[in-house]
Amino acid sequence: MKIAILSQKASLYSTRRLKEAGEQRGHQMKVIDYLRCYMNIASHRPTVVYQQKPLEDFDAIIPRIGASKTFYGTAVVRQFEMMGVFTANESQAISRSRDKLRCLQLLAREGIGLPVTGFANSTKDIEGLIEIVGGAPLVIKLLEGTQGIGVVLAETTQAAKSVIEAFRGLDANILVQEFIKEAEGADIRCFVVGDKVVASMKRQGEPGEFRSNLHRGGTAEKIKLTPEERSTAVRAAKTMGLKVAGVDILRSNHGPVVIEVNSSPGLEGIEAASNVDVASKIIEFIEKNSAPKKTRDRIQS
Ligand code: ADP
């Protein structure tokens, strides 16, 4: 097969691993910087042009769209979909998962475990918002944040009020969440491919840090999931319409709760911690599912 990896940089670990795994399985792999693609969208024959040449004969694409490039990246993915090219994740599913609030609303609709979460536009409603999540301590998150940046633990109601006011004063969208203290600074990343969790790891924040992000100095190790955690992760990915997803779960007193579903989960941490060749799992999935014209999003919102 001829497979394109849509990525800004061929040297990124995940991109390199996907290319390597595909080549090992006998495929022709090409890394394409989606920001350098341009498109004829009004034609009867939709095309994507890269380095002055139309990209015509690809069987499948693997989108690795950066969080800050969602708008253009998903437009390129959509164009490939219109050309009938199979995509590991569909454009709609990527856009959907990039909106944290929309993501949580859809997961709630499916009855998937979530931390109690509140959202409001006006700072006049702060008290009510704090009440919804059961008061301090609570977690405040910038809707546009990634890698733990913009995730704040407010230990007292007064601190919570100040932080919410400050964020809202900057016109930032935030959500307020119940603090899952019993997670003890750890979360679980479940790597879902198709309808299976193919690898998982537990990430633990530095001592005194409630955020477990590896970018914030957290460490990762292999973990055995409970059947409930496994099914929660698979259901969460399915709800978002993602076929390749990183589902982040906290172990709470009321069972596993999902905090995030990521459409371009990194391979470096998970492959090292779990010892699973995740890149090959993704390629195998594409081999099994990429019959022409199979791309179709079935989620209603
Ligand atoms: P980001 O997308 O920026 O990584 P997350 O929502 O994943 O933001 O939060 C970052 C980290 O903070 C998580 O990995 C987790 O360890 C911790 N965390 C997030 N939400 C909660 C919560 N409600 N209770 C306890 N810890 C949390």
Coordinates of C-alpha atoms and ligand atoms in Angstrom, one line a residue:
M1 CA 0.0 0.0 0.0
K2 CA 1.0 3.6 -0.4
I3 CA 0.5 5.4 2.9
A4 CA 1.0 9.1 3.7
I5 CA 1.8 10.3 7.2
L6 CA 0.5 13.9 7.6
S7 CA 3.0 15.4 9.9
Q8 CA 4.9 18.6 10.2
K9 CA 8.2 16.9 10.7
A10 CA 9.7 13.7 9.6
S11 CA 12.1 13.7 12.5
L12 CA 9.4 13.5 15.2
Y13 CA 9.6 10.2 17.1
S14 CA 6.0 9.1 16.3
T15 CA 6.3 10.0 12.6
R16 CA 9.6 8.1 12.3
R17 CA 8.2 5.0 14.0
L18 CA 5.1 5.0 11.8
K19 CA 7.2 5.3 8.7
E20 CA 9.6 2.5 9.9
A21 CA 6.7 0.2 10.9
G22 CA 5.0 0.7 7.6
E23 CA 8.1 0.1 5.6
Q24 CA 8.9 -3.1 7.6
R25 CA 5.4 -4.4 6.6
G26 CA 6.2 -3.8 3.0
H27 CA 4.4 -0.5 2.4
Q28 CA 5.5 2.6 0.6
M29 CA 5.5 5.4 3.3
K30 CA 5.7 9.1 2.7
V31 CA 5.8 11.9 5.2
I32 CA 3.8 14.9 4.0
D33 CA 3.9 18.3 5.8
Y34 CA 0.2 19.1 5.7
L35 CA 0.8 22.8 6.2
R36 CA 2.6 22.8 2.8
C37 CA -0.3 21.1 1.1
Y38 CA -2.7 23.1 -1.0
M39 CA -6.0 22.1 -2.5
N40 CA -8.4 22.6 -5.3
I41 CA -11.7 22.4 -3.4
A42 CA -14.1 23.4 -6.0
S43 CA -13.2 20.8 -8.6
H44 CA -15.2 17.7 -9.6
R45 CA -11.9 15.9 -9.0
P46 CA -10.7 17.0 -5.6
T47 CA -6.9 17.1 -5.3
V48 CA -4.2 17.8 -2.8
V49 CA -1.1 19.4 -4.2
Y50 CA 2.3 19.0 -2.5
Q51 CA 5.6 20.3 -3.8
Q52 CA 3.9 21.2 -7.0
K53 CA 2.6 17.7 -7.6
P54 CA -0.9 16.3 -7.0
L55 CA -1.0 13.6 -4.4
E56 CA -3.0 11.1 -6.3
D57 CA -2.5 7.4 -5.6
F58 CA -2.5 7.1 -1.8
D59 CA -4.4 4.2 -0.3
A60 CA -4.5 5.7 3.2
I61 CA -3.4 8.6 5.4
I62 CA -2.3 8.8 9.0
P63 CA -3.1 12.3 10.3
R64 CA -0.8 13.6 13.0
I65 CA -2.3 17.0 13.3
G66 CA -0.8 19.4 15.9
A67 CA -3.2 20.9 18.4
S68 CA -2.6 24.5 17.2
K69 CA -3.0 23.5 13.5
T70 CA -6.4 21.7 13.8
F71 CA -8.2 24.1 11.4
Y72 CA -5.9 23.7 8.4
G73 CA -4.9 20.1 9.2
T74 CA -8.5 18.8 9.3
A75 CA -9.2 20.6 6.0
V76 CA -6.4 18.6 4.4
V77 CA -7.7 15.4 5.9
R78 CA -11.2 16.2 4.7
Q79 CA -9.9 16.7 1.2
F80 CA -8.3 13.3 1.2
E81 CA -11.6 11.9 2.5
M82 CA -13.3 13.5 -0.5
M83 CA -10.8 11.7 -2.7
G84 CA -12.0 8.4 -1.2
V85 CA -8.7 7.9 0.7
F86 CA -8.9 5.9 3.9
T87 CA -7.8 7.8 7.0
A88 CA -6.7 6.4 10.3
N89 CA -8.8 9.2 11.9
E90 CA -11.5 11.2 10.2
S91 CA -11.4 14.9 10.0
Q92 CA -14.7 15.4 11.9
A93 CA -13.5 13.1 14.7
I94 CA -10.3 15.1 15.1
S95 CA -12.1 18.4 15.3
R96 CA -14.6 17.0 17.7
S97 CA -11.9 15.7 20.1
R98 CA -10.0 19.0 20.0
D99 CA -12.8 20.8 21.8
K100 CA -12.6 19.6 25.4
L101 CA -16.0 20.7 26.3
R102 CA -17.7 19.1 23.4
C103 CA -15.7 16.0 24.1
L104 CA -17.0 15.8 27.7
Q105 CA -20.6 16.5 26.6
L106 CA -20.5 13.6 24.2
L107 CA -18.9 11.3 26.7
A108 CA -21.5 12.3 29.3
R109 CA -24.3 11.5 26.8
E110 CA -23.0 8.0 26.5
G111 CA -22.9 7.6 30.3
I112 CA -19.1 7.3 30.4
G113 CA -17.5 8.1 33.8
L114 CA -16.2 11.7 34.0
P115 CA -15.1 14.1 36.8
V116 CA -18.0 16.4 37.7
T117 CA -17.4 19.4 35.4
G118 CA -18.9 22.9 35.2
F119 CA -18.7 25.5 32.5
A120 CA -19.9 29.1 32.4
N121 CA -19.4 32.2 30.3
S122 CA -19.8 34.9 32.9
T123 CA -17.7 35.5 36.1
K124 CA -21.0 36.6 37.7
D125 CA -21.8 32.9 37.9
I126 CA -18.6 31.7 39.6
E127 CA -20.3 30.8 43.0
G128 CA -22.8 28.5 41.3
L129 CA -20.0 26.9 39.2
I130 CA -17.9 26.2 42.2
E131 CA -21.0 24.7 43.9
I132 CA -21.6 22.3 41.0
V133 CA -18.3 20.6 41.4
G134 CA -18.7 20.4 45.2
G135 CA -16.5 23.3 46.2
A136 CA -12.7 23.5 46.7
P137 CA -10.3 21.9 46.2
L138 CA -11.1 21.9 42.5
V139 CA -9.3 21.9 39.1
I140 CA -9.6 24.8 36.6
K141 CA -8.6 24.1 33.0
L142 CA -8.1 26.4 30.1
L143 CA -10.1 24.9 27.2
E144 CA -7.3 25.5 24.8
G145 CA -4.5 24.1 27.0
T146 CA -2.3 21.1 26.2
Q147 CA 0.4 19.2 28.0
G148 CA -0.8 20.3 31.4
I149 CA -0.3 24.0 30.7
G150 CA -3.4 25.9 32.0
V151 CA -4.5 23.2 34.4
V152 CA -4.6 24.6 37.9
L153 CA -5.5 23.2 41.3
A154 CA -7.3 25.6 43.5
E155 CA -7.1 24.5 47.1
T156 CA -9.6 27.0 48.5
T157 CA -12.8 28.6 47.3
Q158 CA -11.1 32.0 47.4
A159 CA -8.2 30.8 45.3
A160 CA -10.6 29.3 42.8
K161 CA -12.6 32.5 42.5
S162 CA -9.4 34.5 41.9
V163 CA -8.1 32.1 39.2
I164 CA -11.4 31.9 37.4
E165 CA -11.7 35.7 37.4
A166 CA -8.2 36.1 36.1
F167 CA -8.7 33.6 33.3
R168 CA -12.0 35.1 32.4
G169 CA -10.5 38.6 32.5
L170 CA -8.2 37.4 29.7
D171 CA -11.2 36.2 27.8
A172 CA -10.1 32.6 28.1
N173 CA -12.6 29.8 28.1
I174 CA -12.2 27.5 31.1
L175 CA -13.9 24.6 32.7
V176 CA -14.1 23.8 36.4
Q177 CA -13.7 20.2 37.6
E178 CA -14.0 18.1 40.7
F179 CA -10.5 17.4 41.9
I180 CA -9.8 13.6 41.9
K181 CA -7.5 13.6 44.9
E182 CA -7.4 9.8 45.2
A183 CA -5.7 9.6 41.8
E184 CA -2.6 10.8 43.8
G185 CA -1.0 12.6 40.9
A186 CA -1.3 9.7 38.5
D187 CA -3.3 9.1 35.3
I188 CA -3.6 6.2 32.9
R189 CA -3.0 6.6 29.2
C190 CA -4.9 3.9 27.2
F191 CA -3.8 3.7 23.6
V192 CA -6.8 2.6 21.5
V193 CA -6.5 1.2 18.0
G194 CA -9.8 0.1 16.4
D195 CA -11.8 -1.4 19.1
K196 CA -9.0 -2.5 21.4
V197 CA -6.6 -1.0 23.9
V198 CA -3.3 -2.1 22.5
A199 CA -1.0 -0.5 25.1
S200 CA -1.3 1.3 28.4
M201 CA 0.8 3.2 30.9
K202 CA 0.5 4.9 34.2
R203 CA 2.0 8.3 34.4
Q204 CA 3.0 9.7 37.8
G205 CA 3.6 13.4 38.4
E206 CA 6.7 14.6 40.4
P207 CA 6.2 14.6 44.1
G208 CA 3.9 17.4 45.1
E209 CA 2.6 17.8 41.5
F210 CA -1.0 16.7 40.7
R211 CA -0.4 16.8 37.0
S212 CA 1.1 13.6 35.6
N213 CA 2.1 15.0 32.1
L214 CA 5.4 13.6 30.9
H215 CA 6.1 17.2 29.7
R216 CA 5.8 18.4 33.3
G217 CA 8.4 16.0 34.6
G218 CA 6.1 12.9 35.1
T219 CA 7.4 9.4 34.8
A220 CA 5.7 6.5 33.1
E221 CA 5.4 2.7 33.7
K222 CA 3.5 -0.2 32.4
I223 CA 0.2 -0.9 34.1
K224 CA -2.4 -3.7 33.9
L225 CA -5.9 -2.3 33.3
T226 CA -9.1 -3.5 34.9
P227 CA -11.8 -4.7 32.4
E228 CA -13.8 -1.6 33.3
E229 CA -10.9 0.7 32.5
R230 CA -10.4 -1.1 29.2
S231 CA -14.0 -0.9 28.2
T232 CA -14.2 2.8 29.3
A233 CA -11.3 3.6 27.0
V234 CA -12.7 1.8 24.0
R235 CA -16.1 3.4 24.5
A236 CA -14.6 6.8 24.9
A237 CA -12.7 6.5 21.6
K238 CA -15.8 5.2 19.8
T239 CA -17.9 8.0 21.1
M240 CA -15.5 10.5 19.6
G241 CA -15.5 8.5 16.4
L242 CA -11.7 8.0 16.7
K243 CA -10.1 4.8 15.5
V244 CA -6.7 5.8 16.9
A245 CA -6.8 7.5 20.2
G246 CA -5.1 8.2 23.5
V247 CA -7.7 8.0 26.3
D248 CA -6.6 9.5 29.6
I249 CA -8.3 8.1 32.7
L250 CA -8.1 8.8 36.4
R251 CA -8.8 6.1 39.0
S252 CA -11.4 7.8 41.2
N253 CA -13.5 6.5 44.1
H254 CA -16.4 6.3 41.7
G255 CA -14.6 4.2 39.1
P256 CA -12.5 5.2 36.1
V257 CA -13.2 8.7 34.9
V258 CA -12.1 10.0 31.5
I259 CA -10.3 13.4 31.4
E260 CA -9.2 13.6 27.8
V261 CA -9.4 11.8 24.4
N262 CA -6.4 12.6 22.2
S263 CA -6.5 12.1 18.4
S264 CA -2.8 12.3 17.8
P265 CA -1.4 10.4 20.8
G266 CA 2.4 10.3 21.0
L267 CA 4.1 7.0 20.6
E268 CA 7.4 7.6 22.4
G269 CA 6.2 7.4 26.0
I270 CA 3.8 4.6 25.5
E271 CA 6.1 2.3 23.4
A272 CA 8.9 2.8 26.0
A273 CA 6.7 2.1 29.0
S274 CA 4.6 -0.7 27.6
N275 CA 7.1 -2.4 25.4
V276 CA 4.4 -2.7 22.7
D277 CA 5.1 -1.9 19.0
V278 CA 2.2 0.5 18.8
A279 CA 3.2 1.9 15.4
S280 CA 2.8 -1.6 13.8
K281 CA -0.6 -2.0 15.5
I282 CA -1.7 1.2 13.7
I283 CA -0.3 -0.1 10.3
E284 CA -2.0 -3.4 10.8
F285 CA -5.3 -1.7 11.5
I286 CA -5.0 0.3 8.3
E287 CA -4.2 -2.9 6.3
K288 CA -7.4 -4.6 7.7
N289 CA -9.7 -1.6 7.3
S290 CA -8.7 0.5 4.3
A291 CA -10.9 -0.8 1.6
P292 CA -11.5 2.1 -0.8
K293 CA -14.3 4.5 0.2
K294 CA -14.5 3.1 3.7
T295 CA -14.1 6.5 5.3
R296 CA -17.3 7.6 6.9
D297 CA -18.1 9.4 10.1
R298 CA -21.1 8.1 11.9
I299 CA -21.3 10.3 14.9
Q300 CA -24.1 12.7 14.8
S301 CA -22.5 15.8 16.4
Ligands
ADP1 P1 -3.8 18.5 29.3 O1 -4.7 18.2 28.1 O2 -3.2 19.9 29.2 O3 -2.8 17.5 29.5 P2 -5.4 17.4 31.3 O4 -6.9 17.6 31.5 O5 -5.0 16.0 30.7 O6 -4.8 18.6 30.5 O7 -4.7 17.5 32.7 C1 -3.3 17.4 33.0 C2 -3.1 16.5 34.2 O8 -3.6 17.0 35.4 C3 -3.7 15.1 34.0 O9 -2.8 14.2 33.3 C4 -3.9 14.6 35.4 O10 -2.8 14.0 36.0 C5 -4.2 15.9 36.1 N1 -5.7 16.2 36.3 C6 -6.5 16.7 35.3 N2 -7.7 16.8 35.7 C7 -7.8 16.3 37.0 C8 -8.8 16.2 38.0 N3 -10.1 16.6 37.7 N4 -8.4 15.7 39.2 C9 -7.2 15.4 39.5 N5 -6.2 15.5 38.6 C10 -6.4 16.0 37.3

